[in-house]
PDB file of C-alpha atoms in Angstrom:
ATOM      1  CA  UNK A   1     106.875 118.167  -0.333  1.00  0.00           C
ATOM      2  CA  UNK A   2     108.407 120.282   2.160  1.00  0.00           C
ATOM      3  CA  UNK A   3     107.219 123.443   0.101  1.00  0.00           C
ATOM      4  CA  UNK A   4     103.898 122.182   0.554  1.00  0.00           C
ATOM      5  CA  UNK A   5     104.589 121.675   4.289  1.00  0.00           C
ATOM      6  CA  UNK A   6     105.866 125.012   4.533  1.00  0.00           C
ATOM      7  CA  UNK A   7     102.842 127.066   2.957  1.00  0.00           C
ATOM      8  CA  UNK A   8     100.444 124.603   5.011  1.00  0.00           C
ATOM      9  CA  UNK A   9     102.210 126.057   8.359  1.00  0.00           C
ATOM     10  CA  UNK A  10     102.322 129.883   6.940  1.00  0.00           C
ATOM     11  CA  UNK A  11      98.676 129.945   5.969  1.00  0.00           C
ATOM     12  CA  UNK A  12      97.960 127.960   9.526  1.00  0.00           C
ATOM     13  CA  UNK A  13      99.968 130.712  11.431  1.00  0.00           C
ATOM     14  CA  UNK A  14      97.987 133.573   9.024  1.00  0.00           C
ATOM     15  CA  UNK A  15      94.205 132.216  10.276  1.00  0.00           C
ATOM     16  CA  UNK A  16      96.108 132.553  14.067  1.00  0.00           C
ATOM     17  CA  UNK A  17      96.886 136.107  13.916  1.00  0.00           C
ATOM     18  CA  UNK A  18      95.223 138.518  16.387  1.00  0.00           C
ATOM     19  CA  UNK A  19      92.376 141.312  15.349  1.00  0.00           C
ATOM     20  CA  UNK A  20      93.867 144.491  15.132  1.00  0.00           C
ATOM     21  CA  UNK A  21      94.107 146.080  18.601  1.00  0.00           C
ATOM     22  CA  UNK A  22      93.342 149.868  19.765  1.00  0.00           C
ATOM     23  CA  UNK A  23      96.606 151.930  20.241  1.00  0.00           C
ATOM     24  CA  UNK A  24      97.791 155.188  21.213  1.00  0.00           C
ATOM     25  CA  UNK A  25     100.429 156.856  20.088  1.00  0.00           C
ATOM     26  CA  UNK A  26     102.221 160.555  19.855  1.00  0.00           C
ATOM     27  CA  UNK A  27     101.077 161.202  23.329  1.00  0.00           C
ATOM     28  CA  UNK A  28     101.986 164.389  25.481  1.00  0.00           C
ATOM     29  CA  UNK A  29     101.081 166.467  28.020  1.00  0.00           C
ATOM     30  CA  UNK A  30     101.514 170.607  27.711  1.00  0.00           C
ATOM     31  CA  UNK A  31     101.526 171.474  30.940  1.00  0.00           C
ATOM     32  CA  UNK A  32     100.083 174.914  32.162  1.00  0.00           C
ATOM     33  CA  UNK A  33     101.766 178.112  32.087  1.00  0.00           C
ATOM     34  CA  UNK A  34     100.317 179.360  35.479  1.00  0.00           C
ATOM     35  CA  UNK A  35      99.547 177.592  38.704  1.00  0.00           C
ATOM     36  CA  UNK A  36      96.234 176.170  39.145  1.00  0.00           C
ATOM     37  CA  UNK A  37      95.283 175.869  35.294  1.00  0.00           C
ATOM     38  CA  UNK A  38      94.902 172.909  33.680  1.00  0.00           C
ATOM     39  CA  UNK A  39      97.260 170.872  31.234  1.00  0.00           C
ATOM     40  CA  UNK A  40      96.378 169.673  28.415  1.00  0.00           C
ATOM     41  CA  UNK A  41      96.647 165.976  26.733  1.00  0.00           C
ATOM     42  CA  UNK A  42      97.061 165.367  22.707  1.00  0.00           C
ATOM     43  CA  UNK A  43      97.683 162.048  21.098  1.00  0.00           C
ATOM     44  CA  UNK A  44      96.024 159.920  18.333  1.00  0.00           C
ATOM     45  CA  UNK A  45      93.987 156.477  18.515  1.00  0.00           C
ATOM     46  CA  UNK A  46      94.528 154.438  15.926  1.00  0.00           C
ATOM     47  CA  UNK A  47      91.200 151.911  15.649  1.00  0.00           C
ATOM     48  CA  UNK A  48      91.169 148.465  15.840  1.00  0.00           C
ATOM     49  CA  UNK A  49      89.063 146.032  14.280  1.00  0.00           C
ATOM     50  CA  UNK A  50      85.718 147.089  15.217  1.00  0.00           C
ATOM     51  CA  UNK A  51      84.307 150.236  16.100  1.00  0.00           C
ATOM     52  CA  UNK A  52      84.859 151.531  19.653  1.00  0.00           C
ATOM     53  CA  UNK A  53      83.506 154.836  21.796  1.00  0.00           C
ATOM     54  CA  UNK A  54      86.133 156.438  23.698  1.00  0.00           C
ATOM     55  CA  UNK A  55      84.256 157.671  26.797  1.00  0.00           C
ATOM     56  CA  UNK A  56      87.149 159.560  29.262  1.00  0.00           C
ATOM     57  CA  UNK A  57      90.744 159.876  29.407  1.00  0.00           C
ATOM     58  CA  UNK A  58      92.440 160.462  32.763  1.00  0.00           C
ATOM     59  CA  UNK A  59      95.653 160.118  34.373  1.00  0.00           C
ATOM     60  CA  UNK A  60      96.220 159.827  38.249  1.00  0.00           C
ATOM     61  CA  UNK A  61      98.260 163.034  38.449  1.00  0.00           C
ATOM     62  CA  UNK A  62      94.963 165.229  38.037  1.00  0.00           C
ATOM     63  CA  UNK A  63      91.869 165.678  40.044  1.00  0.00           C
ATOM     64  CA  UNK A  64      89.839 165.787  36.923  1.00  0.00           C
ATOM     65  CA  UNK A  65      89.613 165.172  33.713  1.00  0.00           C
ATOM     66  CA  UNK A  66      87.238 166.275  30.415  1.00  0.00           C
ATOM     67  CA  UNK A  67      87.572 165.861  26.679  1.00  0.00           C
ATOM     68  CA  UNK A  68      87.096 168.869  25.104  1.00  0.00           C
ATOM     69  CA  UNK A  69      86.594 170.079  21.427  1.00  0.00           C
ATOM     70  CA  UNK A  70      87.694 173.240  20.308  1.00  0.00           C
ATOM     71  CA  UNK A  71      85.466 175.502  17.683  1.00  0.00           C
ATOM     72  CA  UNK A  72      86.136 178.509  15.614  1.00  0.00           C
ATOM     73  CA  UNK A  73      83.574 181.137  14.678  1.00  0.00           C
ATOM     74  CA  UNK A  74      84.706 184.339  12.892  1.00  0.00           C
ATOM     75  CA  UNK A  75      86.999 185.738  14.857  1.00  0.00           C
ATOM     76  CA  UNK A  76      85.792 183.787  17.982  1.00  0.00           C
ATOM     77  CA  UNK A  77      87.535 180.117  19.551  1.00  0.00           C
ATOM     78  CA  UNK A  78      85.552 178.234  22.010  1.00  0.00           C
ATOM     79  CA  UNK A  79      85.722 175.329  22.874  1.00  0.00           C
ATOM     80  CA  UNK A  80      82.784 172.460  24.670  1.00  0.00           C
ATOM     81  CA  UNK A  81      83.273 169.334  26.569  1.00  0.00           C
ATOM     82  CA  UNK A  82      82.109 165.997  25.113  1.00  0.00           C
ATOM     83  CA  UNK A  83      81.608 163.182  26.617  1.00  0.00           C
ATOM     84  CA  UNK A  84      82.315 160.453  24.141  1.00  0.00           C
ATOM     85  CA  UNK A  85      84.022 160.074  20.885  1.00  0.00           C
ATOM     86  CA  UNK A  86      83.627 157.502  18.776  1.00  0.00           C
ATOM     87  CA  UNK A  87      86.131 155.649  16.783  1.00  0.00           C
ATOM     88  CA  UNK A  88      85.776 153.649  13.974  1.00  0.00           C
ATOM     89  CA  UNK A  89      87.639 150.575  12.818  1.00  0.00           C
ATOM     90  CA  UNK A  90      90.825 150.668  11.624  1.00  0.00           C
ATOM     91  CA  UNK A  91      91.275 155.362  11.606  1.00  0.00           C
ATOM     92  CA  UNK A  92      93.030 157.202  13.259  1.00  0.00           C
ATOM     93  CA  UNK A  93      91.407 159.878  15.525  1.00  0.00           C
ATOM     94  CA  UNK A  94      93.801 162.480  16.265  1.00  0.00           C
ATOM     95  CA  UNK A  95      93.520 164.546  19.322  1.00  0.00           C
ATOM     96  CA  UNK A  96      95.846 168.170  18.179  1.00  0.00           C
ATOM     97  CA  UNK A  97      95.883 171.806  19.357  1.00  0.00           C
ATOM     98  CA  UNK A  98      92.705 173.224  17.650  1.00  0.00           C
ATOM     99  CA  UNK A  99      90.480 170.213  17.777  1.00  0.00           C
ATOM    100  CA  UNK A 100      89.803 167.685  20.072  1.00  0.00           C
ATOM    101  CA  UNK A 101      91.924 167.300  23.513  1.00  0.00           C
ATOM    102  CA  UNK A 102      91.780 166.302  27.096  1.00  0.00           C
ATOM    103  CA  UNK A 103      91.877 169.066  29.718  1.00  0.00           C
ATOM    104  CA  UNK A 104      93.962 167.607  32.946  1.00  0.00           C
ATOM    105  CA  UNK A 105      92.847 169.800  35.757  1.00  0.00           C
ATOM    106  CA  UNK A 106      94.660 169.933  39.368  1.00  0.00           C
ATOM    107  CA  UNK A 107      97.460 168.474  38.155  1.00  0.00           C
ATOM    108  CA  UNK A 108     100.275 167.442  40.496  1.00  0.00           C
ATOM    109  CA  UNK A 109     102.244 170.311  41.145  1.00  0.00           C
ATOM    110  CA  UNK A 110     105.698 167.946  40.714  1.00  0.00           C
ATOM    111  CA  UNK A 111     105.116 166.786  37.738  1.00  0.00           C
ATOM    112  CA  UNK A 112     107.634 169.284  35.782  1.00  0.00           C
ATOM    113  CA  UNK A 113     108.695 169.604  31.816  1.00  0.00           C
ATOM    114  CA  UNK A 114     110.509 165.994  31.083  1.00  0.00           C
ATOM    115  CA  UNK A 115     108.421 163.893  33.542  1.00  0.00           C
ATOM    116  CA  UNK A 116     105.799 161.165  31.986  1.00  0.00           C
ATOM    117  CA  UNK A 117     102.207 161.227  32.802  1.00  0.00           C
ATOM    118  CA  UNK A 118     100.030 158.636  33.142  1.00  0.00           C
ATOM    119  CA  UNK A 119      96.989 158.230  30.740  1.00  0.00           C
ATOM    120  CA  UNK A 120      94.086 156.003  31.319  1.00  0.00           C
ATOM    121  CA  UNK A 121      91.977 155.431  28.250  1.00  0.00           C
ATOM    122  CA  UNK A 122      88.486 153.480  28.845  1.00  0.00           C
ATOM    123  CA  UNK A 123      86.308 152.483  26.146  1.00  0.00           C
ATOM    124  CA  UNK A 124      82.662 151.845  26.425  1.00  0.00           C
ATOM    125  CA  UNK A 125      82.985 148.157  25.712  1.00  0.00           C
ATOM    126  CA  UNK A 126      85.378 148.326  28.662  1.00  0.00           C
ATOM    127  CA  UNK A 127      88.871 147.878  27.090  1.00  0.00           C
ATOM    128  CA  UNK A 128      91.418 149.894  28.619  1.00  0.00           C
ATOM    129  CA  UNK A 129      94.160 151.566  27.738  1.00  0.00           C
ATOM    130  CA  UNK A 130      97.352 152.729  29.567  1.00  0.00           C
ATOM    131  CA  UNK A 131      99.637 155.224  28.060  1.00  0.00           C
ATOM    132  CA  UNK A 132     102.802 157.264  29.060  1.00  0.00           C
ATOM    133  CA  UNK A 133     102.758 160.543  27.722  1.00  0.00           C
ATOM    134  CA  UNK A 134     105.975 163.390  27.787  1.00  0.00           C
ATOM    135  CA  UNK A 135     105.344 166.250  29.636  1.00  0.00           C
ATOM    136  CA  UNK A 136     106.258 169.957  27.823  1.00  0.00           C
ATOM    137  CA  UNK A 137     106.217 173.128  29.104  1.00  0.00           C
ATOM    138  CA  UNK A 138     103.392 175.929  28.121  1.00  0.00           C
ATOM    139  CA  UNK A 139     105.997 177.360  25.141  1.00  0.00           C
ATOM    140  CA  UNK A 140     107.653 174.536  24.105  1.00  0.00           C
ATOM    141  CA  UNK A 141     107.251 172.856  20.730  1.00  0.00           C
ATOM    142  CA  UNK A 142     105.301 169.506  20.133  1.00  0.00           C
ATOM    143  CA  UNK A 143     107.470 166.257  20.138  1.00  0.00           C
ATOM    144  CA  UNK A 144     107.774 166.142  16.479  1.00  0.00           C
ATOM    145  CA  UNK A 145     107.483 169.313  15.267  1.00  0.00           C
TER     146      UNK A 145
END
């Protein structure tokens, strides 16, 4: 009887559980090599349980902010702003040196190598997101890596 009992309150607390929630992780901030130009912010998204459309990322220690994607052809990078990603359920979209990032421009001058930087994600459906990322210096490797 009390095995029944128990499985009846398992499968009870199972149908309670929470949809998967948007999260950020691996989060940080290069900062720029030479006054006056911008950082940069990488991280990844994981997706929750529906689809969602990322449509800024910005932090109160910059003037501005613009995602950016960055394109190789031949011998030539570039890269172009966009002003949405989208995300769907349950990936991972990973924003990396190459591909997609977040320029920070203006950023506060005090904010030095160690410090954390705010990140405000905001999703068209409204859902926000706030993240601490690590600041690096321009040469210094990824947290990771």
């Amino acid at each position: 009887m009390r095995i029944v009992a128990a499985l009846a309150a398992l499968l009870a607390l199972m149908g309670c559980q929470q949809p998967k929630e948007i999260t950020v992780s691996d989060g940080y901030v290069r900062l720029a090599a030479t006054p006056r130009a911008p950082a940069v912010a990488y991280f990844t998204i994981h997706g929750g349980a529906a689809d969602a459309t990322l449509l800024s990322v910005s932090s109160d220690v910059s003037i501005r902010s613009e995602m950016h994607e960055s394109m190789q052809s031949g011998s030539m990078a570039s890269m172009k702003p966009i002003d949405h990603v989208r995300l769907p359920a349950a990936t991972d979209l990973v924003f990396a040196p190459g591909g997609k990032h977040v320029m920070l421009f203006d950023m506060n001058p005090g904010i030095k190598r160690g410090a954390t930087v705010p990140l405000l994600f905001t999703f068209a459906d409204g859902q926000r997101i706030h993240y601490k990322a690590g600041a690096i210096g321009a040469g210094d490797p990824a947290p990771g890596k």
